[in-house]
GROMACS .gro file of C-alpha atoms in nm:
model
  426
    1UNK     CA    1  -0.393  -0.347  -1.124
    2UNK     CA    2  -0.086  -0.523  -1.053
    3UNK     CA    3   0.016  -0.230  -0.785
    4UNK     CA    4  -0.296  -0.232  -0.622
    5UNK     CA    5  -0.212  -0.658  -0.594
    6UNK     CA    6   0.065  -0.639  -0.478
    7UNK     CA    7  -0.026  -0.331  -0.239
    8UNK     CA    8  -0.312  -0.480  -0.046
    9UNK     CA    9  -0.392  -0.832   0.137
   10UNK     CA   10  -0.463  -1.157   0.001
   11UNK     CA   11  -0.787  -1.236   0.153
   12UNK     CA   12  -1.099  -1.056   0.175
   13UNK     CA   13  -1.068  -0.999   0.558
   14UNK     CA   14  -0.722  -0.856   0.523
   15UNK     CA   15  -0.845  -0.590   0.239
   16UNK     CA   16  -1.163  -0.475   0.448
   17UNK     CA   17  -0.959  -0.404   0.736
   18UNK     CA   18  -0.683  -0.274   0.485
   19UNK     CA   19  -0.977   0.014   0.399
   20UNK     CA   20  -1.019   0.140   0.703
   21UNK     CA   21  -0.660   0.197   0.755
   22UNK     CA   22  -0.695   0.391   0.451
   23UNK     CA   23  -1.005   0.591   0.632
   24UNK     CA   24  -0.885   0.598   0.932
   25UNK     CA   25  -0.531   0.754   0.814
   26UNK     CA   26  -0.706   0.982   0.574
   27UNK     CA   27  -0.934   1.131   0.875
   28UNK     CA   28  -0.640   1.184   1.098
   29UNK     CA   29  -0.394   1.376   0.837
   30UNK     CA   30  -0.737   1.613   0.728
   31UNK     CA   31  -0.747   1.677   1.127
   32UNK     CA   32  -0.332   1.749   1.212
   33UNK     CA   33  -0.309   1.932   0.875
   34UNK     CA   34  -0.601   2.159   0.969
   35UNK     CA   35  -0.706   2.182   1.401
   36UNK     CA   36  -0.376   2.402   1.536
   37UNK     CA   37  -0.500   2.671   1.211
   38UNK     CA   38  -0.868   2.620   1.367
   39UNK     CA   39  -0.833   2.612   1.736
   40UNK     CA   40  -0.582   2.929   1.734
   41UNK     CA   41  -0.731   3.109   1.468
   42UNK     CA   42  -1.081   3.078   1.524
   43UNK     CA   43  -1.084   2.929   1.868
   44UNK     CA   44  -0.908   3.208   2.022
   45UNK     CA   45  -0.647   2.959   2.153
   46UNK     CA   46  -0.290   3.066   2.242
   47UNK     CA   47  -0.012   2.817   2.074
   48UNK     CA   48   0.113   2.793   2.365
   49UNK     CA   49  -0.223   2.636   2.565
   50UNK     CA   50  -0.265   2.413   2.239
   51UNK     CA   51   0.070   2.296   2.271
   52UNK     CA   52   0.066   2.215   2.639
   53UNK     CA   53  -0.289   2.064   2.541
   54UNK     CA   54  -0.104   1.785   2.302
   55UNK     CA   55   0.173   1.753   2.548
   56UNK     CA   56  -0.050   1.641   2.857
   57UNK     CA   57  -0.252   1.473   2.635
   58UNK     CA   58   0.058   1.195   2.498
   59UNK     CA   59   0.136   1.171   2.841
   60UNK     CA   60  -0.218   1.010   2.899
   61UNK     CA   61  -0.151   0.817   2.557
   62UNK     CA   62   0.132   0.685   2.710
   63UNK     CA   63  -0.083   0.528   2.998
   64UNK     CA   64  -0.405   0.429   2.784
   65UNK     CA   65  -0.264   0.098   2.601
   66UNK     CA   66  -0.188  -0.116   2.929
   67UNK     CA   67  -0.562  -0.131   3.101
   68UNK     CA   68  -0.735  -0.139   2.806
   69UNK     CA   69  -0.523  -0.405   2.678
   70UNK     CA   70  -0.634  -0.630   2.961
   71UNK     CA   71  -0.973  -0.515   2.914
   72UNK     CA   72  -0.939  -0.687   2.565
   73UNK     CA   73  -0.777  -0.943   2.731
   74UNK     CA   74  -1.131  -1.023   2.906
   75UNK     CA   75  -1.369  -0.925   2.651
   76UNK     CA   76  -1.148  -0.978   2.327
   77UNK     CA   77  -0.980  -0.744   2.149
   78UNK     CA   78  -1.243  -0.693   1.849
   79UNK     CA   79  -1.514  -0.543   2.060
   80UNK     CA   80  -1.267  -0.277   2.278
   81UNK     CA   81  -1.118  -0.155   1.947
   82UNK     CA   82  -1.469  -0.077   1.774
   83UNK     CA   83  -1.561   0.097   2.096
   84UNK     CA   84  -1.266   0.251   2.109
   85UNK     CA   85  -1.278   0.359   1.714
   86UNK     CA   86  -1.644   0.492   1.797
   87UNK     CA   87  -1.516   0.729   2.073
   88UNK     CA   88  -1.287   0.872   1.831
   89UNK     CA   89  -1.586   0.888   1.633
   90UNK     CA   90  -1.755   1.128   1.911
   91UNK     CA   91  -1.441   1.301   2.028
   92UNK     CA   92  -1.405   1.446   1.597
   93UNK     CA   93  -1.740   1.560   1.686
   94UNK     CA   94  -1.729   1.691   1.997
   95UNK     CA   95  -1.473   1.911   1.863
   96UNK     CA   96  -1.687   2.110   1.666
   97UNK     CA   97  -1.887   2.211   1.963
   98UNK     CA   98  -1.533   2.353   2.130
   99UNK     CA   99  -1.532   2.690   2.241
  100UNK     CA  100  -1.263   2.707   2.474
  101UNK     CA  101  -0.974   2.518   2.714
  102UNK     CA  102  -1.112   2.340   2.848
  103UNK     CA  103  -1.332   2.158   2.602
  104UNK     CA  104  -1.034   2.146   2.380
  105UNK     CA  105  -0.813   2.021   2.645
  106UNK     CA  106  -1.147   1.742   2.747
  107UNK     CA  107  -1.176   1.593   2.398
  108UNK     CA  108  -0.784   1.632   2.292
  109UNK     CA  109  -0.710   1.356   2.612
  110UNK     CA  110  -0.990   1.164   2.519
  111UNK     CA  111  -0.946   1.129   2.135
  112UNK     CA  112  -0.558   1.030   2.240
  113UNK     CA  113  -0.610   0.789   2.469
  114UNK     CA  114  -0.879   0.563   2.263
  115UNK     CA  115  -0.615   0.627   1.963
  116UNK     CA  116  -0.290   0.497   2.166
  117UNK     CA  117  -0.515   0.260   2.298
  118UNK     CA  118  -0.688   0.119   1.971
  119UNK     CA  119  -0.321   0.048   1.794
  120UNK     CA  120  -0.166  -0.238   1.964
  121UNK     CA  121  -0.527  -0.411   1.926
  122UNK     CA  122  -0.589  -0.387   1.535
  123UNK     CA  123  -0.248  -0.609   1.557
  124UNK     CA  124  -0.414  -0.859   1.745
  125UNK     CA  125  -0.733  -0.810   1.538
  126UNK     CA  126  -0.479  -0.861   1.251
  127UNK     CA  127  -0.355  -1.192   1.390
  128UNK     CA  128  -0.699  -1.308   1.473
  129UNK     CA  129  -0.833  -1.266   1.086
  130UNK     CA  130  -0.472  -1.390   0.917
  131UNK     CA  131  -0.304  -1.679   0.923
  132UNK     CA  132   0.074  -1.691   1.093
  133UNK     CA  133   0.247  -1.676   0.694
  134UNK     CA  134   0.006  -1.375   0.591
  135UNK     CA  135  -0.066  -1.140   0.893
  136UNK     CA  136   0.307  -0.963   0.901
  137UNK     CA  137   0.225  -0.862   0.501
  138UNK     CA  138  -0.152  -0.749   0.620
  139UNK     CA  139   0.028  -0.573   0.873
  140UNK     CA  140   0.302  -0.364   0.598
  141UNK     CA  141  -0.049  -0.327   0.390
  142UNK     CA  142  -0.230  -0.124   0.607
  143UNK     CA  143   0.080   0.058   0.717
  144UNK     CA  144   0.121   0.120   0.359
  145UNK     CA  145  -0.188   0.231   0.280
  146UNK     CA  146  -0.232   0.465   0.553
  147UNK     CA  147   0.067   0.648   0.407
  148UNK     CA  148  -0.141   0.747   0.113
  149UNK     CA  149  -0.451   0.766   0.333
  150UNK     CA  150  -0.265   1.055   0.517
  151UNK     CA  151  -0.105   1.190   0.211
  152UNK     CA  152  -0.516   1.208   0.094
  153UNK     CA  153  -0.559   1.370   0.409
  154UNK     CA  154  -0.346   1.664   0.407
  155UNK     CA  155  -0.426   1.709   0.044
  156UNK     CA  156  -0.808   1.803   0.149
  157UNK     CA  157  -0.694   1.984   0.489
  158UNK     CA  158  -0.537   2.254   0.211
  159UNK     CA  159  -0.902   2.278   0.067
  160UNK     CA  160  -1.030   2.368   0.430
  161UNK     CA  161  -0.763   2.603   0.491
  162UNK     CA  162  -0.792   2.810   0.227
  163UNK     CA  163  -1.142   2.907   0.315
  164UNK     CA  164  -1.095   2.996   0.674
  165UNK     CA  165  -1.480   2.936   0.743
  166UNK     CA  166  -1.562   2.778   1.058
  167UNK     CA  167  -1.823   2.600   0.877
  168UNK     CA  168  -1.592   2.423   0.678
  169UNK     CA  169  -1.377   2.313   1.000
  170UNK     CA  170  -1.709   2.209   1.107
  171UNK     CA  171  -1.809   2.020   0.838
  172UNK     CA  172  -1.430   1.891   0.900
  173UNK     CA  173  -1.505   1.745   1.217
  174UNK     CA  174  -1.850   1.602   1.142
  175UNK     CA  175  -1.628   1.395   0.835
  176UNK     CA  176  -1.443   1.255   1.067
  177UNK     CA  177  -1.701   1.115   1.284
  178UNK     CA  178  -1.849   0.962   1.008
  179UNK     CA  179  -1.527   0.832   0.906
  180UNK     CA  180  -1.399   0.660   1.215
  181UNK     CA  181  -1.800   0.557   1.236
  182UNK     CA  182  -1.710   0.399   0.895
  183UNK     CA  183  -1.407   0.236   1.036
  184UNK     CA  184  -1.565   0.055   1.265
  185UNK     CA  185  -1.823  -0.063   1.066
  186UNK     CA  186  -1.582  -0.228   0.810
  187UNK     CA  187  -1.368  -0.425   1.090
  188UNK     CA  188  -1.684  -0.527   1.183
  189UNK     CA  189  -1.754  -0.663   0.813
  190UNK     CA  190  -1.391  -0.776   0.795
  191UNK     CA  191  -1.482  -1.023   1.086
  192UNK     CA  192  -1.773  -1.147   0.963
  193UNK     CA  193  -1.562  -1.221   0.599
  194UNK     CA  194  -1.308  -1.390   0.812
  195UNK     CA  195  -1.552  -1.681   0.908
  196UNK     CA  196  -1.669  -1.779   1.269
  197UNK     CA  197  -1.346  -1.962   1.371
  198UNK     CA  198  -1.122  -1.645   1.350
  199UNK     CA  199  -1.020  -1.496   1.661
  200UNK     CA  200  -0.974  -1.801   1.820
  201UNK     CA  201  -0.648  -1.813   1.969
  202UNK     CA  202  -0.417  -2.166   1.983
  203UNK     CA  203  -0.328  -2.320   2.307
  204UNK     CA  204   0.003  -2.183   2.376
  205UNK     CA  205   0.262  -2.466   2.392
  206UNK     CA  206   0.515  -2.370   2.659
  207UNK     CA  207   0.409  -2.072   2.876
  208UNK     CA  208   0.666  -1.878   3.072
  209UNK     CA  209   0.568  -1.828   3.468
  210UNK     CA  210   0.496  -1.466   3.359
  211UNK     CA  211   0.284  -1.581   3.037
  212UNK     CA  212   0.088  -1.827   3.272
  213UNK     CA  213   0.004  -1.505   3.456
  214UNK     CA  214  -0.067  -1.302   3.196
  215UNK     CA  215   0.143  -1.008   3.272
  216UNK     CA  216   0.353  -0.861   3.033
  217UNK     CA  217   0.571  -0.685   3.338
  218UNK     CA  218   0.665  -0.995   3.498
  219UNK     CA  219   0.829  -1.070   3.166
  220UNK     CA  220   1.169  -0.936   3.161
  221UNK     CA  221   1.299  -1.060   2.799
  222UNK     CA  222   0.955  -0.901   2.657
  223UNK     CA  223   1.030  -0.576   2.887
  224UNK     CA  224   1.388  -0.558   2.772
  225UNK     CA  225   1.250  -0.574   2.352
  226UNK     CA  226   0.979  -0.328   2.402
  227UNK     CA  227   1.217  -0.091   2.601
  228UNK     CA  228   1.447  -0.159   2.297
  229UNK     CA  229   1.193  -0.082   2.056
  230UNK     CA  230   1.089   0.248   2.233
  231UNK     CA  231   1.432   0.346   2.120
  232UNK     CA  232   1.431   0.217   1.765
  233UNK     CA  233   1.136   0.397   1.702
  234UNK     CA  234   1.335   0.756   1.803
  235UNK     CA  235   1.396   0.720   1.380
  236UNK     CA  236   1.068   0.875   1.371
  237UNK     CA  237   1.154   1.198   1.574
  238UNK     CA  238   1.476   1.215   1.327
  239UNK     CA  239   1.247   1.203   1.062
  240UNK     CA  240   0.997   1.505   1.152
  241UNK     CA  241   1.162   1.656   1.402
  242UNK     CA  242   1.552   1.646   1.360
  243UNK     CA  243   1.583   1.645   0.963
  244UNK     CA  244   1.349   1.972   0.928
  245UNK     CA  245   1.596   2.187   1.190
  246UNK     CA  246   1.928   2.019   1.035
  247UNK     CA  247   1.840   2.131   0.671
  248UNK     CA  248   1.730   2.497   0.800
  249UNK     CA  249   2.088   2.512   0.955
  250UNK     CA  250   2.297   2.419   0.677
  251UNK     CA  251   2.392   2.707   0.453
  252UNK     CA  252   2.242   2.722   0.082
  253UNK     CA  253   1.981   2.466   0.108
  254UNK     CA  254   1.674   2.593  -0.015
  255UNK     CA  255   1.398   2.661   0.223
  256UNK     CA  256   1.163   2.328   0.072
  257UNK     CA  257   1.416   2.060   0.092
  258UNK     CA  258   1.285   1.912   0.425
  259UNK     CA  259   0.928   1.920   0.299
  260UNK     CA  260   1.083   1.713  -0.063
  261UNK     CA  261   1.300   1.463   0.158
  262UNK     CA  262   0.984   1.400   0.366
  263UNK     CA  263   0.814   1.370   0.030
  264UNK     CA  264   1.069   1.081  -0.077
  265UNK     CA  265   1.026   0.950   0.264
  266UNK     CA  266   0.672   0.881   0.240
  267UNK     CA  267   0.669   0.733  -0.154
  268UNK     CA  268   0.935   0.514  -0.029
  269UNK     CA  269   0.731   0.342   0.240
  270UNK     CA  270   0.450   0.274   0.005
  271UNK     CA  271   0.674   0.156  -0.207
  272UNK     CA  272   0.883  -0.058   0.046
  273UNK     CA  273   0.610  -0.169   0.293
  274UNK     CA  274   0.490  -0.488   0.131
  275UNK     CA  275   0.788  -0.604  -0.035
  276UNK     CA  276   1.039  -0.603   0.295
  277UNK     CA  277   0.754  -0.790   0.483
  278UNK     CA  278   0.812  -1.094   0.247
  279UNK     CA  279   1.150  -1.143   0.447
  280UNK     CA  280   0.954  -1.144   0.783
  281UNK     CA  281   0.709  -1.422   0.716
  282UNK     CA  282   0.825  -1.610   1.011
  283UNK     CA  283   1.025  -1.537   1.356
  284UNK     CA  284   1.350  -1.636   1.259
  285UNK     CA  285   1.304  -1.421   0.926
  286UNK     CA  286   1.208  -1.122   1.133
  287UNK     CA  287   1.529  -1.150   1.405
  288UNK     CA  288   1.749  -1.170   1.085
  289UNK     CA  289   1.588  -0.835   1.002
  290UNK     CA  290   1.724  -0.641   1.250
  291UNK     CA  291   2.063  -0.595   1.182
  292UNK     CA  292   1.979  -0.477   0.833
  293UNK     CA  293   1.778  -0.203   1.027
  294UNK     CA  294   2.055  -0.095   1.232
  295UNK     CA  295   2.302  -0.081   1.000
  296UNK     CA  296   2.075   0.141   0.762
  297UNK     CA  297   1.956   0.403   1.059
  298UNK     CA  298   2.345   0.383   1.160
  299UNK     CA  299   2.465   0.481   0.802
  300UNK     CA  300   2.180   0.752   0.785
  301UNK     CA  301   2.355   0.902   1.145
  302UNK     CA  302   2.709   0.821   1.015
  303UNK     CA  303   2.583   1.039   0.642
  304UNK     CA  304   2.428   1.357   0.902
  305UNK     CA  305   2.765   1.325   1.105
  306UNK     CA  306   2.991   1.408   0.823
  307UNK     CA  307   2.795   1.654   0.618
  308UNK     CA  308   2.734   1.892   0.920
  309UNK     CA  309   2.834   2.250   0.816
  310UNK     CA  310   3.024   2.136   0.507
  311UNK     CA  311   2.858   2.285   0.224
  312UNK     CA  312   2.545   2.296  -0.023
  313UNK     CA  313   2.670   2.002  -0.245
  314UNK     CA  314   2.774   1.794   0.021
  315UNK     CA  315   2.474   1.838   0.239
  316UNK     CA  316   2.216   1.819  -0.012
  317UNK     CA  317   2.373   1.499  -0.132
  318UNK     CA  318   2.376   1.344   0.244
  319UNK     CA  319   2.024   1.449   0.295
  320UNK     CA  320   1.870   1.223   0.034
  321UNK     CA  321   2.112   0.937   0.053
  322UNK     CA  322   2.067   0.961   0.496
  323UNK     CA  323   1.693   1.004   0.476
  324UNK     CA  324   1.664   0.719   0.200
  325UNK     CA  325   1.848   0.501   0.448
  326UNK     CA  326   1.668   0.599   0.728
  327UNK     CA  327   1.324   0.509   0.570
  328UNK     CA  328   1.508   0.175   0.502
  329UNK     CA  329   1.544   0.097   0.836
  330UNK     CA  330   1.253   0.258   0.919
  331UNK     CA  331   1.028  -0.022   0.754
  332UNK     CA  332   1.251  -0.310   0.832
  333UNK     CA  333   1.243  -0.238   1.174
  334UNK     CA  334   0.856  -0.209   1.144
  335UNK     CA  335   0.809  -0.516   0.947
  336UNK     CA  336   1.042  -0.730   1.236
  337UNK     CA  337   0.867  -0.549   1.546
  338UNK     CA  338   0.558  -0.675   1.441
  339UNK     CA  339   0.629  -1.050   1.408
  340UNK     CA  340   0.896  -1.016   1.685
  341UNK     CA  341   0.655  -0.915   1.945
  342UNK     CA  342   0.346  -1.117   1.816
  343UNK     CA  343   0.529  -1.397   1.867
  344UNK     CA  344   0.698  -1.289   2.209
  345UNK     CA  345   0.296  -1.255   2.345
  346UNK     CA  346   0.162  -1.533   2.476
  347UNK     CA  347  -0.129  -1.591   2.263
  348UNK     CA  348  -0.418  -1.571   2.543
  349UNK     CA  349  -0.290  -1.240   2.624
  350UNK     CA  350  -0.169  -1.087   2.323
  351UNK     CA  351  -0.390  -0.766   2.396
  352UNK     CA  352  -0.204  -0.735   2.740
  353UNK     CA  353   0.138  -0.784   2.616
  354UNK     CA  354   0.116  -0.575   2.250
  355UNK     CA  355  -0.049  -0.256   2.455
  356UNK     CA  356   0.255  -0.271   2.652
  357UNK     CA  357   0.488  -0.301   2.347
  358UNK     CA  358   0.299  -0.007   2.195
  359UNK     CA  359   0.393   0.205   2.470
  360UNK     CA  360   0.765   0.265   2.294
  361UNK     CA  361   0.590   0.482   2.061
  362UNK     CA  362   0.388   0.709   2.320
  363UNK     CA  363   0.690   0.752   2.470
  364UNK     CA  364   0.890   0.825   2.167
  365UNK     CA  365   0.657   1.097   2.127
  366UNK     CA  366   0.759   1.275   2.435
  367UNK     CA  367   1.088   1.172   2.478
  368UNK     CA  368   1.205   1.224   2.102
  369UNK     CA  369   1.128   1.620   2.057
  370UNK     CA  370   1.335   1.686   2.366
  371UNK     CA  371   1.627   1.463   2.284
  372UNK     CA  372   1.676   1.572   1.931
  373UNK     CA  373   1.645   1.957   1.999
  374UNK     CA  374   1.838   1.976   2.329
  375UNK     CA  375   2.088   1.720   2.258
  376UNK     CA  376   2.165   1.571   1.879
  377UNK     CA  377   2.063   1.894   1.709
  378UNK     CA  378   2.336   2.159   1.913
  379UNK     CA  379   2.579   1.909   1.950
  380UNK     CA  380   2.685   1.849   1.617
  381UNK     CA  381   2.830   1.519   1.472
  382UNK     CA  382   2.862   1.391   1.850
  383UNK     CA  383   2.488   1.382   1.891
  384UNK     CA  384   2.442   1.200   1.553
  385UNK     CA  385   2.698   0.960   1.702
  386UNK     CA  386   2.573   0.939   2.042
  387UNK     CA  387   2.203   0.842   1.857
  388UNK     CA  388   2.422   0.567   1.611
  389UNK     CA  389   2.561   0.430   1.975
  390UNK     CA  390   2.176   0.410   2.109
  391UNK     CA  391   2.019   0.225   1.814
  392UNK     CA  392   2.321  -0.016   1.809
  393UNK     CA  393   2.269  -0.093   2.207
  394UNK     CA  394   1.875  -0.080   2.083
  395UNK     CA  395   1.931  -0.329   1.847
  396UNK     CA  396   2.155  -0.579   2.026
  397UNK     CA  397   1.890  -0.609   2.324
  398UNK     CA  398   1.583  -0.666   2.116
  399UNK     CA  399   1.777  -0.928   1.910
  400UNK     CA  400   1.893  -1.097   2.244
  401UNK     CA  401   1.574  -1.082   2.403
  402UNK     CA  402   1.331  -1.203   2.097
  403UNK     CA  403   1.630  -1.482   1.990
  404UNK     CA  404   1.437  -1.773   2.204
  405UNK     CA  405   1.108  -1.710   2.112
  406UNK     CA  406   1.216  -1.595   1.731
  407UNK     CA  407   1.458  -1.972   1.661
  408UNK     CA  408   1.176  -2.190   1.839
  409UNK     CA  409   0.842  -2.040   1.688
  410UNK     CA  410   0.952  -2.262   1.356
  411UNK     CA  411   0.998  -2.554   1.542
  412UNK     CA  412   0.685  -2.513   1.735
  413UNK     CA  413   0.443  -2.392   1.464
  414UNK     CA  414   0.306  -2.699   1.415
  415UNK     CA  415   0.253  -2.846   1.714
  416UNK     CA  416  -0.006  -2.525   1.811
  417UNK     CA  417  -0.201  -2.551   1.513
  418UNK     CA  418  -0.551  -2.728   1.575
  419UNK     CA  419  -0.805  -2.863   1.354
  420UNK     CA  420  -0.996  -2.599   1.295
  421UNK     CA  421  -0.988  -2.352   0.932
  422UNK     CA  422  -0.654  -2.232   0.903
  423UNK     CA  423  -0.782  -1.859   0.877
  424UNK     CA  424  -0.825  -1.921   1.276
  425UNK     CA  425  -0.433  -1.940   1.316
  426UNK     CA  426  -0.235  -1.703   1.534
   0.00000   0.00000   0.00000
């Protein structure tokens, strides 16, 4: 009981919404566990056309957040996100119907885009059903949560596997639909627990020329921190791309240590979530989180640098203590992104401005694979160096371009509150 307390949200809002990250997460780790078996073994698909498939496809994800983040900017970003979590809905089952390429490739773009799209706005959802002290915690819930979601996930994709039916990928498929249906049912509820005066944004007290406009690209210090962040976030490619091909190359480590450090990874970020989101309650607390970040994705770099080619004992030791720090840094750069930029958006066009934050993370996507295979992996300790050197530049330009809005939110906190519930507060 106490786990599950201190796990979820406070308020009833925050734990509906907290579900469907659950669901949501849950739906998408049965699908990656399970399609590339389905489409190339049943399908008839080559790898190769399945992986060119998901390549074109992030490109579009990479596009998707910015128009549909000023369509939420016009009809709010509550309504766009259930429509977008209900064409995910038909894309899972359109996908049973696939018989070819071309479907495959059809659906793939489509179920992307609405995904990439529908991220940045369940952070302004967030913001419109929590108050300022409590939506950065909601936020490290559902992250949280969808951890074990997608542990769930792949744990049932084994159960589909192992039959090799196409009726059970189909009955796959038609799960999902009704999960991501599900999904956006319970935002929907969520909403309606939140009261009538949530979602109602507060005048915004001193708007830059560019936040008058509401364009997020005329905005060079919130440019400059989501260009930053696009680089942060390469921790994830070390993670599931880098860490895999560095234990295969070091001699004696047995065949299942990437799959255990991933393990420990993933327990780790349940575990950590919530609790490092207590230091970013505010702005100020969230800059001050930085540095801790980059000093603990710098030391997992620094741990990979020095253990490259010397030994079992050696390596296996810098494995756990580098991925350990990395999924240190991993969640307190998470936790401070989150207030950092919600804070950086003016509040009448959040939607605009956090779709084009979110667009670090499409691009991470592409970007990351290439960099750590062509570059960190072959070059040895330089590339783990070269990556320390680009999350400490990373980390220096988001501090120095979320420092003004970060040390005056405090000051200005009160003067944008209104009298109206205090759930309504963004």
């Amino acid at each position: 009981m106490r786990i599950s307390a201190a796990l979820l949200p406070e308020s009833r809002s925050g734990r509906t919404v907290a579900l469907a990250a659950a669901v949501d997460a849950m739906a998408v780790g049965l699908f990656l566990a399970a399609a590339t078996l389905y489409f190339v073994g049943t399908v008839g698909l080559s790898a190769v056309a399945v992986g060119g498939v998901l390549t074109a496809a992030n490109v579009l994800g990479l596009l998707a957040p910015a128009p549909f983040g000023s369509l939420a900017g016009r009809l709010g970003a509550l309504p766009v996100y259930v429509g977008l979590t209900l064409v995910r809905a038909a894309g899972f089952l359109a996908y049973a119907a696939v018989d070819g390429l071309a479907g495959y490739l059809a659906v793939t773009c489509a179920v992307t885009v609405a995904t990439r799209a529908a991220i940045p706005l369940l952070q302004v959802v967030v913001g419109e059903l929590e108050p300022p002290e409590r939506r950065t915690r909601t936020m490290a819930a559902l992250r949280a949560v969808a951890n074990i979601g997608m542990t769930a996930g792949f744990l049932l994709a084994a159960v589909v596997q192992a039959t090799r039916e196409r009726s059970a990928f189909t009955a796959l498929f038609v799960a999902n639909a009704a999960a991501f249906t599900a999904v956006a049912l319970l935002v929907l509820r969520a909403r309606r627990l939140a009261g009538p005066a949530a979602g109602k944004p507060p005048p915004a007290p001193e708007e830059t020329p560019a936040a008058a406009h509401g364009s997020p690209y005329r905005d060079r210090r919130f440019l400059a921190a989501a260009a930053a962040n696009a680089v942060l976030l390469l921790n994830d490619s070390v993670l599931f791309v880098l860490v895999p091909l560095w234990t295969a190359r070091q001699e004696g480590l047995p065949s299942g240590t990437a799959s255990v450090v991933l393990a420990v990874n993933t327990v780790l970020t349940v575990v950590l979530q919530v609790y490092v989101a207590r230091l970013a309650s505010d702005a100020a607390g969230a800059l001050r989180l930085l540095w801790p970040a980059w000093l603990a994705l710098v030391a997992a770099c620094l741990l990979f640098a020095a253990a490259d080619g010397r030994g079992l004992a050696v390596a296996l030791g810098a494995v756990v203590l580098a991925v350990t720090a990395l999924t240190v840094g991993e969640n307190l750069h998470a936790v401070s992104a989150w207030e950092l930029s919600y804070v950086m958006a003016p509040p009448r066009a959040r939607p605009q401005y956090l779709s084009v934050f979110s667009m670090g993370m499409s691009a991470q996507l592409i970007a990351g694979p290439v960099l750590m295979t062509a570059f960190v992996l072959p070059s040895g300790p330089l590339g783990w160096l070269v990556l320390a050197g680009l999350f400490t530049a990373a980390t220096a330009v988001f501090a120095a371009a979320a420092r003004p809005a970060a040390t005056g939110a405090r000051a200005k906190l009160p003067t944008a509150t209104v009298p109206i519930p205090e759930r309504a507060l963004v």
